[in-house]
CSV table of C-alpha atoms in Angstrom, one decimal:
chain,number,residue,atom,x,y,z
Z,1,UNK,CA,0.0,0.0,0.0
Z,2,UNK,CA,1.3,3.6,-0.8
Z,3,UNK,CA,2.3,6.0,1.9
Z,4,UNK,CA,2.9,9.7,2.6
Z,5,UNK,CA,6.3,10.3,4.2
Z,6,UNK,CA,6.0,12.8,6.9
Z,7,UNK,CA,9.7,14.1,6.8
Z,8,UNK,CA,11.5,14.3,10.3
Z,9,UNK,CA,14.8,16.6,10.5
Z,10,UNK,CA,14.4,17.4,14.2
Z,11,UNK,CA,11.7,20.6,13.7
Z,12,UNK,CA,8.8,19.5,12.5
Z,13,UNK,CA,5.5,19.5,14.5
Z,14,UNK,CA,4.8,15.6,13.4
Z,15,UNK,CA,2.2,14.1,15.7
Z,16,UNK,CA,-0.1,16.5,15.1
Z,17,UNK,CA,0.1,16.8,11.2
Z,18,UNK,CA,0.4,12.8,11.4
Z,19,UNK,CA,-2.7,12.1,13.5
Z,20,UNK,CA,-4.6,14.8,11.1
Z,21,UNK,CA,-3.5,12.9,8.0
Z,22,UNK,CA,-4.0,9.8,9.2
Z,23,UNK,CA,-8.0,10.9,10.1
Z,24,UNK,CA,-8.6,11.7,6.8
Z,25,UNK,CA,-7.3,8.8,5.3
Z,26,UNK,CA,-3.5,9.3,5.0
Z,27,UNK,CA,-1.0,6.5,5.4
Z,28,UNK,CA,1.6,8.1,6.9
Z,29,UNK,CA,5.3,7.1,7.7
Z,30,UNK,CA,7.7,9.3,9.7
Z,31,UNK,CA,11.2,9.3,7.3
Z,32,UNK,CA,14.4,10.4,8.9
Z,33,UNK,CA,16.1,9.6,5.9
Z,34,UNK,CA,15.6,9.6,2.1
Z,35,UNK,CA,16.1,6.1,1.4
Z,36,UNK,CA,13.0,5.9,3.7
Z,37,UNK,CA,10.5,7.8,1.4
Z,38,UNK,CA,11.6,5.8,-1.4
Z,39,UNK,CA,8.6,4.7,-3.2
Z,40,UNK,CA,5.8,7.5,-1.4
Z,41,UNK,CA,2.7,8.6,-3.0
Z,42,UNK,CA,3.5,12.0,-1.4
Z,43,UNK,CA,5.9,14.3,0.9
Z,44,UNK,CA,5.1,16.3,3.4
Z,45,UNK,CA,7.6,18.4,4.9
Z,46,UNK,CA,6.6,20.7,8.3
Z,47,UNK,CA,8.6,23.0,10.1
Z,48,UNK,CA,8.7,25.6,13.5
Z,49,UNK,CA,11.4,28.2,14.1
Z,50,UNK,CA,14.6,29.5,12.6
Z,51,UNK,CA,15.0,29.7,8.7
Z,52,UNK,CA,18.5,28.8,9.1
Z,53,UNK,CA,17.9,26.0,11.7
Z,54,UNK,CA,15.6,24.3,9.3
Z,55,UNK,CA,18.1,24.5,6.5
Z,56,UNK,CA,20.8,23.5,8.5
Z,57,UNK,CA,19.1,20.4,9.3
Z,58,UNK,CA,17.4,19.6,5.5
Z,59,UNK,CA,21.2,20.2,4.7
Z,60,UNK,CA,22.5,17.3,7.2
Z,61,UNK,CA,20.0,14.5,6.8
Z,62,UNK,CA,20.6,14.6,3.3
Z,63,UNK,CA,16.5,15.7,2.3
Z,64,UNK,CA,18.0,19.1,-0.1
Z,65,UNK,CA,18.5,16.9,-3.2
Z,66,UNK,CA,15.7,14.7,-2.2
Z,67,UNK,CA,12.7,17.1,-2.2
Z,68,UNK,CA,14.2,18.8,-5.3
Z,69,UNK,CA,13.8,15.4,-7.0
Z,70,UNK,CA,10.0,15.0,-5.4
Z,71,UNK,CA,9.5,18.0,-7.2
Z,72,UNK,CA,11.0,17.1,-10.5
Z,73,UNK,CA,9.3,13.4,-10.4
Z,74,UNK,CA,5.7,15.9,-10.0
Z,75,UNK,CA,5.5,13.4,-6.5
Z,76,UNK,CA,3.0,15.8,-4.5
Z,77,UNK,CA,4.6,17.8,-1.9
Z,78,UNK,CA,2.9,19.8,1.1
Z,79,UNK,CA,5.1,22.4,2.9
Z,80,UNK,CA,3.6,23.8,6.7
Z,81,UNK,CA,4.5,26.7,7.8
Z,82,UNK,CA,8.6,26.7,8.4
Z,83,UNK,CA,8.3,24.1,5.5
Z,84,UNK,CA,6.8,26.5,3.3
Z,85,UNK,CA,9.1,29.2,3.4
Z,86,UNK,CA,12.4,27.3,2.6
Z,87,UNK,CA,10.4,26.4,-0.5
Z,88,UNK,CA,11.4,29.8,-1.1
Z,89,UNK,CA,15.1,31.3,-2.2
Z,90,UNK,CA,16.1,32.9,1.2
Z,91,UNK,CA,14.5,34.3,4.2
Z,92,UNK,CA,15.7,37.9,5.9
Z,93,UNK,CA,15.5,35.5,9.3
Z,94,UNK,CA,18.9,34.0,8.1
Z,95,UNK,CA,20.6,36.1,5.5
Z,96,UNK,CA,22.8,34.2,3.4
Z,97,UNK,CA,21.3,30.7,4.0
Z,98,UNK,CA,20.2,29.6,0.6
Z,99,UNK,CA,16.9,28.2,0.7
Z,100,UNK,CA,15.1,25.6,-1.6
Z,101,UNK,CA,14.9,27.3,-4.5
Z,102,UNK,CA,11.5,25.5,-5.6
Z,103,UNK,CA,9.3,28.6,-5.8
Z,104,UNK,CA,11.7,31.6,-6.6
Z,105,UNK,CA,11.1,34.5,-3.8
Z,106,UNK,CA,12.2,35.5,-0.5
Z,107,UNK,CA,11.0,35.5,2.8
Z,108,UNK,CA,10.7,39.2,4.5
Z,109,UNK,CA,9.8,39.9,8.2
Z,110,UNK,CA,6.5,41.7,8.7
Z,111,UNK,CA,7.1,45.4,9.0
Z,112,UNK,CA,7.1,46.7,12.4
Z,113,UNK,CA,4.0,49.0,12.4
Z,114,UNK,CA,3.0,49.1,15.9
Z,115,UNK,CA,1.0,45.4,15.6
Z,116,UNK,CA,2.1,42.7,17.5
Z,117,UNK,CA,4.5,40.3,15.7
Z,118,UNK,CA,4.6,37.4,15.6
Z,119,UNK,CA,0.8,37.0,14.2
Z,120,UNK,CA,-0.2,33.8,16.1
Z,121,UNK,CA,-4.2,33.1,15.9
Z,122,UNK,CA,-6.7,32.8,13.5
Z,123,UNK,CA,-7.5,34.8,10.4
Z,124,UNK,CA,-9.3,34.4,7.0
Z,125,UNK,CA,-7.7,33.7,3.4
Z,126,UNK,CA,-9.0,34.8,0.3
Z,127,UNK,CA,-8.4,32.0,-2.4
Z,128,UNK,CA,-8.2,30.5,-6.2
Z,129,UNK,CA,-11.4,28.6,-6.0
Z,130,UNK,CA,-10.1,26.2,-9.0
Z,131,UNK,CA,-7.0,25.4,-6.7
Z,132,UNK,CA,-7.6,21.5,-6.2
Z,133,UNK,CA,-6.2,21.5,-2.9
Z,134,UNK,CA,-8.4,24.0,-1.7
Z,135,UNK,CA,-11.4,22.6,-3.0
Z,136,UNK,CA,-14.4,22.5,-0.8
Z,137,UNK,CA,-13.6,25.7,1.4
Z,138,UNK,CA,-15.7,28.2,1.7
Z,139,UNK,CA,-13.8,32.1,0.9
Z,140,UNK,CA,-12.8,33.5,4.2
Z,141,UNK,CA,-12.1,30.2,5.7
Z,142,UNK,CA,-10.0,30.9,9.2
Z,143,UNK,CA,-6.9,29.1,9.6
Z,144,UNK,CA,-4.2,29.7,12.5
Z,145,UNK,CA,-0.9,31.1,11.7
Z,146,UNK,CA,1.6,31.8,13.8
Z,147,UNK,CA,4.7,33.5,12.1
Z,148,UNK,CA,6.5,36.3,12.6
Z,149,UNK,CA,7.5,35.9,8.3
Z,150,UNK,CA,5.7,35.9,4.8
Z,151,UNK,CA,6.7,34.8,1.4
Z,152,UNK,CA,6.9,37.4,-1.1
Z,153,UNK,CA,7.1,34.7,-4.4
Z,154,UNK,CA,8.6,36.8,-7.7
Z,155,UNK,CA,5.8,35.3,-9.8
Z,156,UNK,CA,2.3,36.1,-8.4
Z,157,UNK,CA,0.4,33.7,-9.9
Z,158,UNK,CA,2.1,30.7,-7.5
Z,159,UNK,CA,0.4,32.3,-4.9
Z,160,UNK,CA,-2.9,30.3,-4.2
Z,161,UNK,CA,-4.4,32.4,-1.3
Z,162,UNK,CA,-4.2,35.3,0.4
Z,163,UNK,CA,-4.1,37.0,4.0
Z,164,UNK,CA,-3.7,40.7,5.8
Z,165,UNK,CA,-2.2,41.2,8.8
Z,166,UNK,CA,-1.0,44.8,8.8
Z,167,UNK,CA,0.0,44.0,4.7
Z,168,UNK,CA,-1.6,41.5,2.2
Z,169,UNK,CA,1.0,38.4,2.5
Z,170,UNK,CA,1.0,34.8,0.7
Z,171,UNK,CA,-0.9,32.8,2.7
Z,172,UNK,CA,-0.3,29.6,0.9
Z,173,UNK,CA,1.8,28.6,-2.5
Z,174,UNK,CA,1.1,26.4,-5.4
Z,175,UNK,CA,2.1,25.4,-8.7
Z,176,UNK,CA,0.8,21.9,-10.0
Z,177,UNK,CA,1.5,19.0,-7.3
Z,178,UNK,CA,3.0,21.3,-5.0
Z,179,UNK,CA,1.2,23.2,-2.2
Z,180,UNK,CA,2.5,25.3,0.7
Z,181,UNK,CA,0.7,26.9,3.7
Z,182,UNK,CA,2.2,29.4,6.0
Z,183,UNK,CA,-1.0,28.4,8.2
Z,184,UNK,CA,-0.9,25.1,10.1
Z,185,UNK,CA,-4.0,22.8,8.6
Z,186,UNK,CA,-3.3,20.3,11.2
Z,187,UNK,CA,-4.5,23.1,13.9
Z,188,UNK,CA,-7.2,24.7,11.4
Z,189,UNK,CA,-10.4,22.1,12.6
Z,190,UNK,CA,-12.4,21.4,9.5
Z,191,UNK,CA,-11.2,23.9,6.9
Z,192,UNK,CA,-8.0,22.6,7.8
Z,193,UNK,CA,-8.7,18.4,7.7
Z,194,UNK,CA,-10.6,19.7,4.2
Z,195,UNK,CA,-7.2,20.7,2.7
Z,196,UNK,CA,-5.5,17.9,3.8
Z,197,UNK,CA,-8.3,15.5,2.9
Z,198,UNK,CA,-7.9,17.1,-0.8
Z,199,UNK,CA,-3.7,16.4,-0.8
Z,200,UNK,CA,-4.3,12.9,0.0
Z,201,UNK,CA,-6.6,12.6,-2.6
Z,202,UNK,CA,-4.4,14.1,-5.0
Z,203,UNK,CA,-1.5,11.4,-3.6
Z,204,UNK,CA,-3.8,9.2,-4.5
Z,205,UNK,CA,-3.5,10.3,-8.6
Z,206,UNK,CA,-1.8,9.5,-11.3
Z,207,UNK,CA,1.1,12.0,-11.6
Z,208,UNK,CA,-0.3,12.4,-15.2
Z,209,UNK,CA,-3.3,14.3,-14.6
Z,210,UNK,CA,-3.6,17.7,-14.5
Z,211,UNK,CA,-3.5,19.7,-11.2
């Protein structure tokens, strides 16, 4: 039977984004190493604190070349929050510490404007409607964040919904089987199990059909 590998580099929030997946019909396996996905319907790759931390560690288990190849294979990957932003090219958290590379952008710290940073809570997202993996939801949906850092991608149209919290930001990324929430779905209640719902679905494809 085909799995979802739940990648483990020592930040990633994985019981809770495991126990959601598995509720809506996931088979998940926690992968410490690459030669553990090997064979996986879909990646997911999670992430809390430091840009350069989380690098760091993609670096030293060896999971840099083997996301890019999930990408290139069109295997369906899911960055959360810390795993979304080193989709990106770099992050102002850790200048100089090259990130992913996957969706060309950075990752800028939200102004300081007199509103409490980090954001952590709920807030609505405005949304593609054709986006598969966001099929189902209702525009406005809540979701909880909690980040004090938003990805600015250079092509707009990657950008698959949206959020303001002092500034419009990117409140999730997505280009064909990849998709990338700065929220955490695992902690969003229904609107969040509905997005994950749709990825294993999509898992659950052939790579050959259109996303």
């Amino acid at each position: 039977m085909s799995f979802i590998a739940l990648i483990d580099y020592g930040m990633g929030n994985l019981m809770s984004v495991s126990k959601a997946l598995e509720y809506v019909g996931g088979k998940i396996r926690i992968v410490e190493k690459p030669a553990e996905a090997e064979g996986a319907s879909g990646v997911v790759l999670p992430g809390v604190g430091n840009f350069g931390d989380g690098m760091e560690h993609l670096n030293r288990s060896g999971f840099v070349p083997f996301l890019k190849e999930t990408v290139r294979s069109n295997v369906p990957l899911l960055g959360i929050c810390l795993g979304m932003q080193m989709l990106l090219d770099s992050s102002e958290e850790a200048p100089g510490v090259p990130g992913l590379s996957i969706f060309p952008g950075r990752v800028l710290r939200f102004p300081e404007r007199g509103w409490k940073i980090p954001q952590i809570g709920w807030n609505s997202i405005s949304f593609d409607p054709g986006n598969p993996f966001l099929k189902n939801l209702k525009q406005d949906s809540f979701f909880y964040f909690v980040h004090s850092y938003y990805a600015l991608p250079d092509d707009p149209s990657v950008t698959a919904a949206r959020c303001t919290y002092m500034i419009e930001f990117a409140a999730a990324l997505s280009r064909g089987r990849i998709f990338a929430a700065q929220f955490h779905p695992e902690k969003s209640q229904e609107c969040g199990l509905a997005i994950l719902r749709n990825f294993v679905t999509i898992c659950g494809k052939d790579g050959s059909e259109s996303c």
